[in-house]
Amino acid sequence: MSNGTNDVWSRIDADRDYVVNLARDLVRIPSVNPKFQVEQGLNREADVQVLLDGHLKDLGFQTRNWDVFPDRPNLIGEWDGSDDKSLILCGHIDVVPVGDTSRWARDPFGGEIAEGKLWGRGAVDMKAGVAACVAAARAVKQAGIKLEGRLAIHSVVDEEAGGFGAMDLVKREKRLARRAIVAEPTWGNIVPAEGGLTWVRVTIFGKQAHAGWRFNSMWPQPHVQGRLEPGVNAIELATRFLMALRDFEQSRCRDNWHPLTPAGLATINPGVIRGGAGLGPDGTPQIMTNAAIIPDVVTIDLDYKFMPQEQFEDVKAEFENFVSHFAQTDAWMRDHPPAIEWDLFGLNFPPMNTPVDDPLVSSLTERARHVQRKAPEIKGFEAVTDAAHYAGAGVVPVIYGPGGDGFHGDNECVEIESLIETTKVIAAAIIDNCGTR
């Protein structure tokens, strides 16, 4: 190929061990996200970044790092070039906990190579993708290709707990890039779209009272002088709300559609519910162990998905309208409507909706077809990734990475042949997007 791609691919084939060994070295450094598990020796994200920083410096990248959280740094490496043809290669280096080690056939952090696979926690999600990004840039450099556009490699923390590493990066960086490849596992498919996600809390208010006087709020009572004020059971109101929410969710799933995503993606999952008496300073009920109290508060935390083509402000207005109408169905709630708290715990993933005819999508599709010897599927992503935060910052991202098994489960692995293919495709996409001089 005239732009040097064949030479780059030959160099990757001639030194396959580089990307495999780098991925193995990354797996061997435990970097469990400490928001899920704090244990001596397992939370070594900083050590992963030190290893990557050395590789990037060896390739002539100008590197920078800073702590997003204590001892949890982001890392950026950059080759200078034009902004017009700039490209980011991104991956996260935190991993989820191993879980029950007795269910693993191999050491979760041993980096064992067997059966054509690299085994270990983080192998496919997503240290192999990070290694592929570095190895792709290395092959371009070894081939003597001078890129016209600026190339950056972003290695970020905390994706597994909400993407706060990437969120911090895009807020800090005044000079991002036109496009980005996020090397999450896609099994060689091209993923230009994913839905948005936010967490939202709905608080239902009742009126606290003694459970012995429940009859006073349940059945018709004469309004005589001295009658005790009836209680209002917030848990029962919340039960009605959840039933109405299910109908609202079904209407959203039925009426929202995107050609690249599964039908019914716009789900609203009630994930956490707390009911009791007395709203505490943390926004949740203070008393949740006394059934002799008519509860006056319920909090419901929702995992709220929306479609790639939807805007958060529209989704927000639609949900608030639903809650307002629900409150009108009850005399008590008309005067004491539910409260809504958006971006709960700061978690908010913007939608990604990169056009399928974008040049980066076209490049990845054509290169993957050639390398993988079959046409990749162009599809949407069911979950959320750091690509969302780049999309929210105005970058045009696409997700593309290797295949494997066991991510977020037992016996995680990445297929080595898929890792090599991913490295080749990303290397070619670098040349296609950044151009040469």
Tab-separated table of C-alpha atoms in Angstrom:
chain	number	residue	atom	x	y	z
A	1	MET	CA	0.000	0.000	0.000
A	2	SER	CA	1.384	3.362	-1.013
A	3	ASN	CA	1.211	4.994	2.414
A	4	GLY	CA	3.564	2.467	4.020
A	5	THR	CA	0.964	0.230	5.612
A	6	ASN	CA	2.439	-3.011	4.232
A	7	ASP	CA	5.815	-2.171	5.747
A	8	VAL	CA	4.188	-1.440	9.110
A	9	TRP	CA	2.267	-4.708	9.045
A	10	SER	CA	5.416	-6.637	8.167
A	11	ARG	CA	7.189	-5.148	11.164
A	12	ILE	CA	4.326	-6.149	13.471
A	13	ASP	CA	4.447	-9.702	12.097
A	14	ALA	CA	8.231	-9.826	12.474
A	15	ASP	CA	8.061	-8.837	16.148
A	16	ARG	CA	4.774	-10.280	17.385
A	17	ASP	CA	6.299	-10.852	20.803
A	18	TYR	CA	6.474	-7.116	21.509
A	19	VAL	CA	2.737	-6.514	21.842
A	20	VAL	CA	2.144	-9.903	23.494
A	21	ASN	CA	4.873	-9.333	26.064
A	22	LEU	CA	3.705	-5.791	26.753
A	23	ALA	CA	0.140	-6.983	27.321
A	24	ARG	CA	1.455	-9.780	29.557
A	25	ASP	CA	3.591	-7.343	31.569
A	26	LEU	CA	0.562	-5.101	32.081
A	27	VAL	CA	-1.578	-8.022	33.255
A	28	ARG	CA	1.116	-9.033	35.727
A	29	ILE	CA	0.801	-5.701	37.533
A	30	PRO	CA	-2.466	-5.922	39.524
A	31	SER	CA	-4.406	-2.687	39.078
A	32	VAL	CA	-7.770	-3.456	40.665
A	33	ASN	CA	-9.885	-0.331	40.975
A	34	PRO	CA	-9.698	0.537	44.703
A	35	LYS	CA	-13.307	1.733	44.673
A	36	PHE	CA	-14.247	-1.949	44.451
A	37	GLN	CA	-11.503	-3.622	46.464
A	38	VAL	CA	-8.697	-2.240	48.602
A	39	GLU	CA	-6.032	-4.840	49.282
A	40	GLN	CA	-2.292	-4.690	49.744
A	41	GLY	CA	-0.549	-5.118	46.400
A	42	LEU	CA	-3.638	-5.165	44.206
A	43	ASN	CA	-4.142	-1.434	43.537
A	44	ARG	CA	-1.031	-0.676	41.474
A	45	GLU	CA	-2.351	1.613	38.746
A	46	ALA	CA	0.612	3.938	39.276
A	47	ASP	CA	3.051	1.081	38.539
A	48	VAL	CA	1.211	0.292	35.310
A	49	GLN	CA	1.577	3.911	34.216
A	50	VAL	CA	5.302	3.890	35.052
A	51	LEU	CA	5.767	0.875	32.784
A	52	LEU	CA	3.809	2.485	29.958
A	53	ASP	CA	5.593	5.796	30.406
A	54	GLY	CA	8.913	4.053	29.789
A	55	HIS	CA	7.662	2.488	26.553
A	56	LEU	CA	6.220	5.793	25.332
A	57	LYS	CA	9.417	7.706	26.090
A	58	ASP	CA	11.412	5.069	24.204
A	59	LEU	CA	9.211	5.805	21.177
A	60	GLY	CA	9.831	9.548	21.367
A	61	PHE	CA	6.505	10.504	22.925
A	62	GLN	CA	6.404	13.575	25.114
A	63	THR	CA	4.704	12.314	28.260
A	64	ARG	CA	2.751	13.903	31.099
A	65	ASN	CA	1.009	12.398	34.093
A	66	TRP	CA	-0.970	13.605	37.091
A	67	ASP	CA	-2.995	12.079	39.881
A	68	VAL	CA	-6.745	11.974	39.311
A	69	PHE	CA	-7.060	10.422	42.774
A	70	PRO	CA	-4.189	9.821	45.224
A	71	ASP	CA	-1.640	7.480	43.604
A	72	ARG	CA	-3.986	6.933	40.658
A	73	PRO	CA	-2.462	8.848	37.727
A	74	ASN	CA	-3.553	9.432	34.165
A	75	LEU	CA	-0.816	9.278	31.522
A	76	ILE	CA	-0.590	11.070	28.173
A	77	GLY	CA	2.027	10.537	25.471
A	78	GLU	CA	2.085	12.755	22.397
A	79	TRP	CA	3.823	13.106	19.037
A	80	ASP	CA	3.362	16.634	17.778
A	81	GLY	CA	1.608	17.382	14.497
A	82	SER	CA	-1.316	19.209	12.978
A	83	ASP	CA	-4.597	19.476	14.854
A	84	ASP	CA	-6.578	18.959	11.659
A	85	LYS	CA	-5.489	15.315	11.389
A	86	SER	CA	-5.037	14.613	15.080
A	87	LEU	CA	-5.900	11.270	16.643
A	88	ILE	CA	-6.141	9.871	20.181
A	89	LEU	CA	-5.614	6.213	21.068
A	90	CYS	CA	-7.230	5.560	24.439
A	91	GLY	CA	-7.436	2.788	26.969
A	92	HIS	CA	-8.026	2.334	30.690
A	93	ILE	CA	-5.684	0.426	32.962
A	94	ASP	CA	-7.905	-0.225	35.984
A	95	VAL	CA	-9.527	-3.639	36.258
A	96	VAL	CA	-12.406	-5.153	38.228
A	97	PRO	CA	-11.743	-7.512	41.169
A	98	VAL	CA	-10.894	-11.148	40.509
A	99	GLY	CA	-13.684	-12.521	42.671
A	100	ASP	CA	-13.470	-16.136	43.832
A	101	THR	CA	-9.920	-17.214	42.919
A	102	SER	CA	-10.876	-20.874	43.265
A	103	ARG	CA	-12.905	-20.507	40.078
A	104	TRP	CA	-9.801	-19.480	38.100
A	105	ALA	CA	-7.865	-22.221	36.350
A	106	ARG	CA	-4.768	-19.992	36.212
A	107	ASP	CA	-3.190	-17.265	38.318
A	108	PRO	CA	-5.322	-14.161	37.647
A	109	PHE	CA	-2.186	-12.008	37.576
A	110	GLY	CA	0.223	-14.568	36.176
A	111	GLY	CA	-0.024	-13.508	32.534
A	112	GLU	CA	0.171	-17.130	31.394
A	113	ILE	CA	0.229	-17.785	27.645
A	114	ALA	CA	-1.505	-21.012	26.631
A	115	GLU	CA	-3.932	-22.272	23.989
A	116	GLY	CA	-3.249	-19.240	21.807
A	117	LYS	CA	-4.428	-16.872	24.534
A	118	LEU	CA	-3.030	-14.559	27.177
A	119	TRP	CA	-4.750	-15.235	30.501
A	120	GLY	CA	-5.362	-12.938	33.448
A	121	ARG	CA	-7.521	-10.208	34.925
A	122	GLY	CA	-7.549	-7.263	32.555
A	123	ALA	CA	-6.212	-9.261	29.612
A	124	VAL	CA	-9.102	-8.373	27.308
A	125	ASP	CA	-10.628	-5.554	29.392
A	126	MET	CA	-8.519	-3.821	28.435
A	127	LYS	CA	-4.782	-4.078	28.841
A	128	ALA	CA	-4.411	-5.862	25.510
A	129	GLY	CA	-6.085	-2.894	23.826
A	130	VAL	CA	-3.668	-0.492	25.544
A	131	ALA	CA	-0.725	-2.646	24.435
A	132	ALA	CA	-2.057	-2.694	20.857
A	133	CYS	CA	-2.147	1.122	20.796
A	134	VAL	CA	1.487	1.383	21.929
A	135	ALA	CA	2.649	-1.391	19.588
A	136	ALA	CA	0.833	0.180	16.629
A	137	ALA	CA	2.616	3.497	17.193
A	138	ARG	CA	5.928	1.634	17.577
A	139	ALA	CA	5.519	-0.083	14.204
A	140	VAL	CA	4.737	3.243	12.516
A	141	LYS	CA	7.897	4.752	14.005
A	142	GLN	CA	10.051	1.752	13.092
A	143	ALA	CA	8.881	2.024	9.493
A	144	GLY	CA	10.239	5.582	9.411
A	145	ILE	CA	6.824	7.099	8.691
A	146	LYS	CA	6.480	10.761	9.639
A	147	LEU	CA	2.910	11.597	10.537
A	148	GLU	CA	1.364	14.894	9.509
A	149	GLY	CA	-1.259	14.866	12.268
A	150	ARG	CA	-0.727	14.861	16.012
A	151	LEU	CA	-0.930	11.442	17.673
A	152	ALA	CA	-1.683	11.021	21.381
A	153	ILE	CA	-1.952	7.946	23.568
A	154	HIS	CA	-4.159	8.338	26.642
A	155	SER	CA	-3.864	5.774	29.427
A	156	VAL	CA	-6.533	6.524	32.025
A	157	VAL	CA	-7.719	5.239	35.384
A	158	ASP	CA	-11.125	4.595	36.919
A	159	GLU	CA	-13.133	3.616	33.837
A	160	GLU	CA	-14.657	0.674	35.656
A	161	ALA	CA	-16.135	2.962	38.333
A	162	GLY	CA	-17.648	5.586	36.032
A	163	GLY	CA	-14.896	6.925	33.801
A	164	PHE	CA	-13.719	9.656	36.150
A	165	GLY	CA	-10.175	9.361	34.799
A	166	ALA	CA	-11.293	10.179	31.266
A	167	MET	CA	-13.691	12.823	32.571
A	168	ASP	CA	-10.806	14.520	34.360
A	169	LEU	CA	-8.602	14.291	31.277
A	170	VAL	CA	-11.042	15.883	28.846
A	171	LYS	CA	-11.723	18.695	31.325
A	172	ARG	CA	-8.013	19.421	31.788
A	173	GLU	CA	-6.864	19.125	28.204
A	174	LYS	CA	-7.371	22.260	26.125
A	175	ARG	CA	-6.009	20.502	23.029
A	176	LEU	CA	-7.664	17.143	22.502
A	177	ALA	CA	-7.966	15.766	18.965
A	178	ARG	CA	-10.369	15.530	16.066
A	179	ARG	CA	-10.882	11.786	16.439
A	180	ALA	CA	-10.199	8.931	18.847
A	181	ILE	CA	-9.944	5.143	18.866
A	182	VAL	CA	-10.914	3.553	22.175
A	183	ALA	CA	-9.437	0.036	22.142
A	184	GLU	CA	-12.056	-1.720	24.289
A	185	PRO	CA	-12.759	-5.335	23.298
A	186	THR	CA	-15.081	-5.457	20.276
A	187	TRP	CA	-14.028	-8.829	18.823
A	188	GLY	CA	-12.821	-7.063	15.697
A	189	ASN	CA	-16.083	-5.239	15.084
A	190	ILE	CA	-16.355	-1.488	14.529
A	191	VAL	CA	-18.420	0.350	17.143
A	192	PRO	CA	-19.258	3.994	16.354
A	193	ALA	CA	-22.310	4.334	18.623
A	194	GLU	CA	-23.292	3.787	22.220
A	195	GLY	CA	-26.157	5.094	24.308
A	196	GLY	CA	-25.850	7.617	27.083
A	197	LEU	CA	-26.122	6.727	30.752
A	198	THR	CA	-26.763	8.654	33.928
A	199	TRP	CA	-27.649	7.747	37.485
A	200	VAL	CA	-30.627	9.542	38.963
A	201	ARG	CA	-32.241	9.400	42.400
A	202	VAL	CA	-35.967	9.821	42.963
A	203	THR	CA	-37.027	10.606	46.546
A	204	ILE	CA	-40.626	9.846	47.504
A	205	PHE	CA	-42.006	11.707	50.515
A	206	GLY	CA	-44.685	10.468	52.917
A	207	LYS	CA	-45.715	11.396	56.452
A	208	GLN	CA	-44.232	9.631	59.473
A	209	ALA	CA	-46.609	8.127	62.056
A	210	HIS	CA	-46.955	5.174	64.465
A	211	ALA	CA	-47.819	1.901	62.730
A	212	GLY	CA	-50.456	1.235	65.414
A	213	TRP	CA	-52.539	4.000	63.890
A	214	ARG	CA	-52.184	2.697	60.334
A	215	PHE	CA	-55.959	2.221	60.225
A	216	ASN	CA	-56.240	5.991	60.566
A	217	SER	CA	-54.571	6.473	57.188
A	218	MET	CA	-55.954	3.351	55.483
A	219	TRP	CA	-59.731	3.530	56.029
A	220	PRO	CA	-62.294	6.355	56.086
A	221	GLN	CA	-62.342	8.057	59.510
A	222	PRO	CA	-64.642	10.763	60.864
A	223	HIS	CA	-62.849	14.081	61.043
A	224	VAL	CA	-63.691	14.694	64.690
A	225	GLN	CA	-61.876	17.089	66.969
A	226	GLY	CA	-58.618	15.632	68.259
A	227	ARG	CA	-58.214	13.078	65.489
A	228	LEU	CA	-54.552	12.185	64.989
A	229	GLU	CA	-53.047	13.345	61.725
A	230	PRO	CA	-52.959	10.288	59.425
A	231	GLY	CA	-49.612	9.031	58.191
A	232	VAL	CA	-48.685	8.550	54.546
A	233	ASN	CA	-46.630	5.432	53.788
A	234	ALA	CA	-43.807	6.416	51.428
A	235	ILE	CA	-42.995	2.779	50.664
A	236	GLU	CA	-46.500	2.213	49.309
A	237	LEU	CA	-46.226	5.383	47.228
A	238	ALA	CA	-42.882	4.121	45.925
A	239	THR	CA	-44.474	0.799	44.963
A	240	ARG	CA	-47.002	2.667	42.828
A	241	PHE	CA	-44.190	4.765	41.364
A	242	LEU	CA	-42.208	1.671	40.341
A	243	MET	CA	-45.237	0.230	38.572
A	244	ALA	CA	-45.748	3.490	36.677
A	245	LEU	CA	-42.025	3.662	35.927
A	246	ARG	CA	-42.139	0.223	34.320
A	247	ASP	CA	-44.871	1.396	31.954
A	248	PHE	CA	-42.896	4.552	31.178
A	249	GLU	CA	-39.754	2.481	30.547
A	250	GLN	CA	-41.626	0.203	28.156
A	251	SER	CA	-42.926	3.176	26.195
A	252	ARG	CA	-39.392	4.578	25.906
A	253	CYS	CA	-37.961	1.242	24.804
A	254	ARG	CA	-40.790	0.717	22.333
A	255	ASP	CA	-40.646	4.178	20.759
A	256	ASN	CA	-36.854	4.803	20.640
A	257	TRP	CA	-34.751	3.074	18.013
A	258	HIS	CA	-31.237	3.332	16.567
A	259	PRO	CA	-30.068	1.248	13.596
A	260	LEU	CA	-26.855	0.056	15.303
A	261	THR	CA	-28.131	-0.822	18.774
A	262	PRO	CA	-30.362	-3.593	20.116
A	263	ALA	CA	-34.068	-2.859	20.290
A	264	GLY	CA	-35.172	-1.646	23.699
A	265	LEU	CA	-31.803	-0.225	24.768
A	266	ALA	CA	-33.290	2.793	26.582
A	267	THR	CA	-33.884	0.971	29.862
A	268	ILE	CA	-34.373	2.459	33.333
A	269	ASN	CA	-33.120	0.040	35.965
A	270	PRO	CA	-34.207	0.504	39.614
A	271	GLY	CA	-30.901	-0.535	41.149
A	272	VAL	CA	-31.056	0.568	44.777
A	273	ILE	CA	-34.075	1.337	46.973
A	274	ARG	CA	-34.095	2.481	50.595
A	275	GLY	CA	-37.203	3.115	52.672
A	276	GLY	CA	-37.621	4.307	56.226
A	277	ALA	CA	-38.082	7.290	58.471
A	278	GLY	CA	-36.298	10.606	58.611
A	279	LEU	CA	-34.314	11.962	55.671
A	280	GLY	CA	-30.654	12.089	56.698
A	281	PRO	CA	-27.944	14.530	55.636
A	282	ASP	CA	-26.691	12.002	53.082
A	283	GLY	CA	-30.050	12.083	51.300
A	284	THR	CA	-31.193	8.628	52.434
A	285	PRO	CA	-33.530	7.434	55.241
A	286	GLN	CA	-31.990	7.504	58.723
A	287	ILE	CA	-34.136	4.740	60.282
A	288	MET	CA	-34.505	1.536	58.242
A	289	THR	CA	-34.818	-1.070	60.999
A	290	ASN	CA	-38.104	-0.218	62.742
A	291	ALA	CA	-41.250	-1.625	61.165
A	292	ALA	CA	-43.401	0.081	63.811
A	293	ILE	CA	-42.995	3.405	61.986
A	294	ILE	CA	-45.032	4.457	58.976
A	295	PRO	CA	-42.100	5.456	56.728
A	296	ASP	CA	-41.930	8.994	55.406
A	297	VAL	CA	-39.150	8.686	52.828
A	298	VAL	CA	-38.003	6.327	50.071
A	299	THR	CA	-35.043	6.843	47.762
A	300	ILE	CA	-34.822	4.979	44.460
A	301	ASP	CA	-31.543	5.044	42.515
A	302	LEU	CA	-31.963	4.462	38.799
A	303	ASP	CA	-29.493	3.404	36.107
A	304	TYR	CA	-30.966	5.465	33.276
A	305	LYS	CA	-29.930	4.656	29.698
A	306	PHE	CA	-30.804	6.640	26.611
A	307	MET	CA	-30.191	6.311	22.897
A	308	PRO	CA	-27.119	7.439	20.911
A	309	GLN	CA	-29.144	10.058	19.033
A	310	GLU	CA	-30.815	11.494	22.156
A	311	GLN	CA	-29.631	14.573	24.032
A	312	PHE	CA	-29.431	14.500	27.805
A	313	GLU	CA	-31.446	17.693	28.266
A	314	ASP	CA	-34.336	16.195	26.278
A	315	VAL	CA	-34.170	12.951	28.270
A	316	LYS	CA	-34.092	14.916	31.509
A	317	ALA	CA	-37.132	16.999	30.555
A	318	GLU	CA	-39.085	13.887	29.481
A	319	PHE	CA	-38.447	12.090	32.782
A	320	GLU	CA	-39.245	15.133	34.898
A	321	ASN	CA	-42.500	15.495	32.987
A	322	PHE	CA	-43.353	11.842	33.706
A	323	VAL	CA	-42.655	12.257	37.440
A	324	SER	CA	-44.720	15.450	37.550
A	325	HIS	CA	-47.693	13.742	35.924
A	326	PHE	CA	-47.362	10.765	38.256
A	327	ALA	CA	-47.525	13.088	41.271
A	328	GLN	CA	-50.795	14.519	39.990
A	329	THR	CA	-52.469	11.126	40.448
A	330	ASP	CA	-52.370	11.392	44.251
A	331	ALA	CA	-53.741	14.132	46.517
A	332	TRP	CA	-50.770	13.921	48.908
A	333	MET	CA	-48.130	13.928	46.171
A	334	ARG	CA	-49.701	16.903	44.435
A	335	ASP	CA	-48.598	18.964	47.444
A	336	HIS	CA	-45.470	16.898	48.218
A	337	PRO	CA	-44.034	15.876	44.821
A	338	PRO	CA	-41.058	13.530	44.488
A	339	ALA	CA	-37.602	15.097	44.264
A	340	ILE	CA	-35.200	14.246	41.433
A	341	GLU	CA	-31.399	14.298	41.754
A	342	TRP	CA	-29.518	14.000	38.457
A	343	ASP	CA	-25.905	12.875	37.908
A	344	LEU	CA	-25.981	10.865	41.114
A	345	PHE	CA	-22.429	10.395	42.445
A	346	GLY	CA	-21.227	12.371	39.427
A	347	LEU	CA	-21.884	9.495	37.042
A	348	ASN	CA	-22.903	10.683	33.598
A	349	PHE	CA	-21.922	9.188	30.223
A	350	PRO	CA	-22.867	11.303	27.196
A	351	PRO	CA	-24.101	9.399	24.129
A	352	MET	CA	-21.790	8.590	21.216
A	353	ASN	CA	-23.204	8.694	17.710
A	354	THR	CA	-20.344	8.817	15.198
A	355	PRO	CA	-21.674	8.665	11.608
A	356	VAL	CA	-21.018	5.345	9.884
A	357	ASP	CA	-19.532	7.226	6.919
A	358	ASP	CA	-16.986	9.091	9.050
A	359	PRO	CA	-13.450	8.652	7.634
A	360	LEU	CA	-12.241	6.906	10.801
A	361	VAL	CA	-15.080	4.375	10.618
A	362	SER	CA	-14.328	3.799	6.941
A	363	SER	CA	-10.617	3.354	7.612
A	364	LEU	CA	-11.093	0.885	10.457
A	365	THR	CA	-13.706	-1.057	8.494
A	366	GLU	CA	-11.561	-1.425	5.387
A	367	ARG	CA	-8.366	-2.247	7.293
A	368	ALA	CA	-10.156	-4.751	9.536
A	369	ARG	CA	-11.717	-6.432	6.509
A	370	HIS	CA	-8.276	-6.867	4.968
A	371	VAL	CA	-6.433	-7.994	8.115
A	372	GLN	CA	-9.186	-10.178	9.585
A	373	ARG	CA	-10.080	-11.607	6.162
A	374	LYS	CA	-13.762	-10.923	6.702
A	375	ALA	CA	-15.980	-7.875	6.844
A	376	PRO	CA	-16.341	-6.594	10.418
A	377	GLU	CA	-19.778	-5.810	11.743
A	378	ILE	CA	-20.555	-2.149	12.314
A	379	LYS	CA	-22.662	-2.051	15.454
A	380	GLY	CA	-23.559	-0.143	18.593
A	381	PHE	CA	-22.291	-0.847	22.093
A	382	GLU	CA	-24.746	-2.072	24.706
A	383	ALA	CA	-22.787	-0.801	27.717
A	384	VAL	CA	-20.816	2.436	28.148
A	385	THR	CA	-17.115	3.254	27.774
A	386	ASP	CA	-14.748	6.200	28.034
A	387	ALA	CA	-15.574	6.945	24.387
A	388	ALA	CA	-18.630	8.724	25.802
A	389	HIS	CA	-16.518	11.321	27.600
A	390	TYR	CA	-14.527	12.085	24.453
A	391	ALA	CA	-17.741	12.396	22.462
A	392	GLY	CA	-19.105	14.767	25.098
A	393	ALA	CA	-15.972	16.907	24.689
A	394	GLY	CA	-16.435	17.204	20.919
A	395	VAL	CA	-14.042	14.450	19.802
A	396	VAL	CA	-15.287	11.953	17.181
A	397	PRO	CA	-14.630	8.499	18.706
A	398	VAL	CA	-14.879	4.906	17.506
A	399	ILE	CA	-14.450	1.780	19.640
A	400	TYR	CA	-12.337	-1.009	18.188
A	401	GLY	CA	-10.359	-3.743	19.909
A	402	PRO	CA	-9.512	-7.434	20.259
A	403	GLY	CA	-11.583	-10.399	21.339
A	404	GLY	CA	-11.383	-12.814	24.225
A	405	ASP	CA	-13.457	-14.140	27.074
A	406	GLY	CA	-14.134	-13.838	30.795
A	407	PHE	CA	-14.196	-10.065	31.092
A	408	HIS	CA	-15.742	-9.123	34.447
A	409	GLY	CA	-15.846	-12.860	35.111
A	410	ASP	CA	-13.633	-15.886	35.709
A	411	ASN	CA	-10.668	-16.992	33.588
A	412	GLU	CA	-10.344	-13.785	31.585
A	413	CYS	CA	-8.234	-14.021	28.445
A	414	VAL	CA	-7.445	-12.307	25.152
A	415	GLU	CA	-6.893	-14.180	21.911
A	416	ILE	CA	-3.330	-13.529	20.757
A	417	GLU	CA	-4.165	-13.635	17.052
A	418	SER	CA	-6.903	-11.076	17.640
A	419	LEU	CA	-4.407	-8.899	19.533
A	420	ILE	CA	-1.999	-8.981	16.566
A	421	GLU	CA	-4.808	-8.150	14.147
A	422	THR	CA	-5.959	-5.272	16.334
A	423	THR	CA	-2.432	-3.856	16.403
A	424	LYS	CA	-2.257	-3.962	12.609
A	425	VAL	CA	-5.637	-2.331	12.101
A	426	ILE	CA	-4.912	0.468	14.579
A	427	ALA	CA	-1.508	1.081	12.985
A	428	ALA	CA	-3.096	1.424	9.542
A	429	ALA	CA	-5.800	3.692	10.945
A	430	ILE	CA	-3.118	5.934	12.434
A	431	ILE	CA	-1.581	6.392	9.005
A	432	ASP	CA	-4.939	6.868	7.299
A	433	ASN	CA	-6.169	9.444	9.804
A	434	CYS	CA	-2.959	11.367	10.555
A	435	GLY	CA	-1.522	11.291	7.035
A	436	THR	CA	2.189	11.364	6.228
A	437	ARG	CA	4.751	13.995	5.371
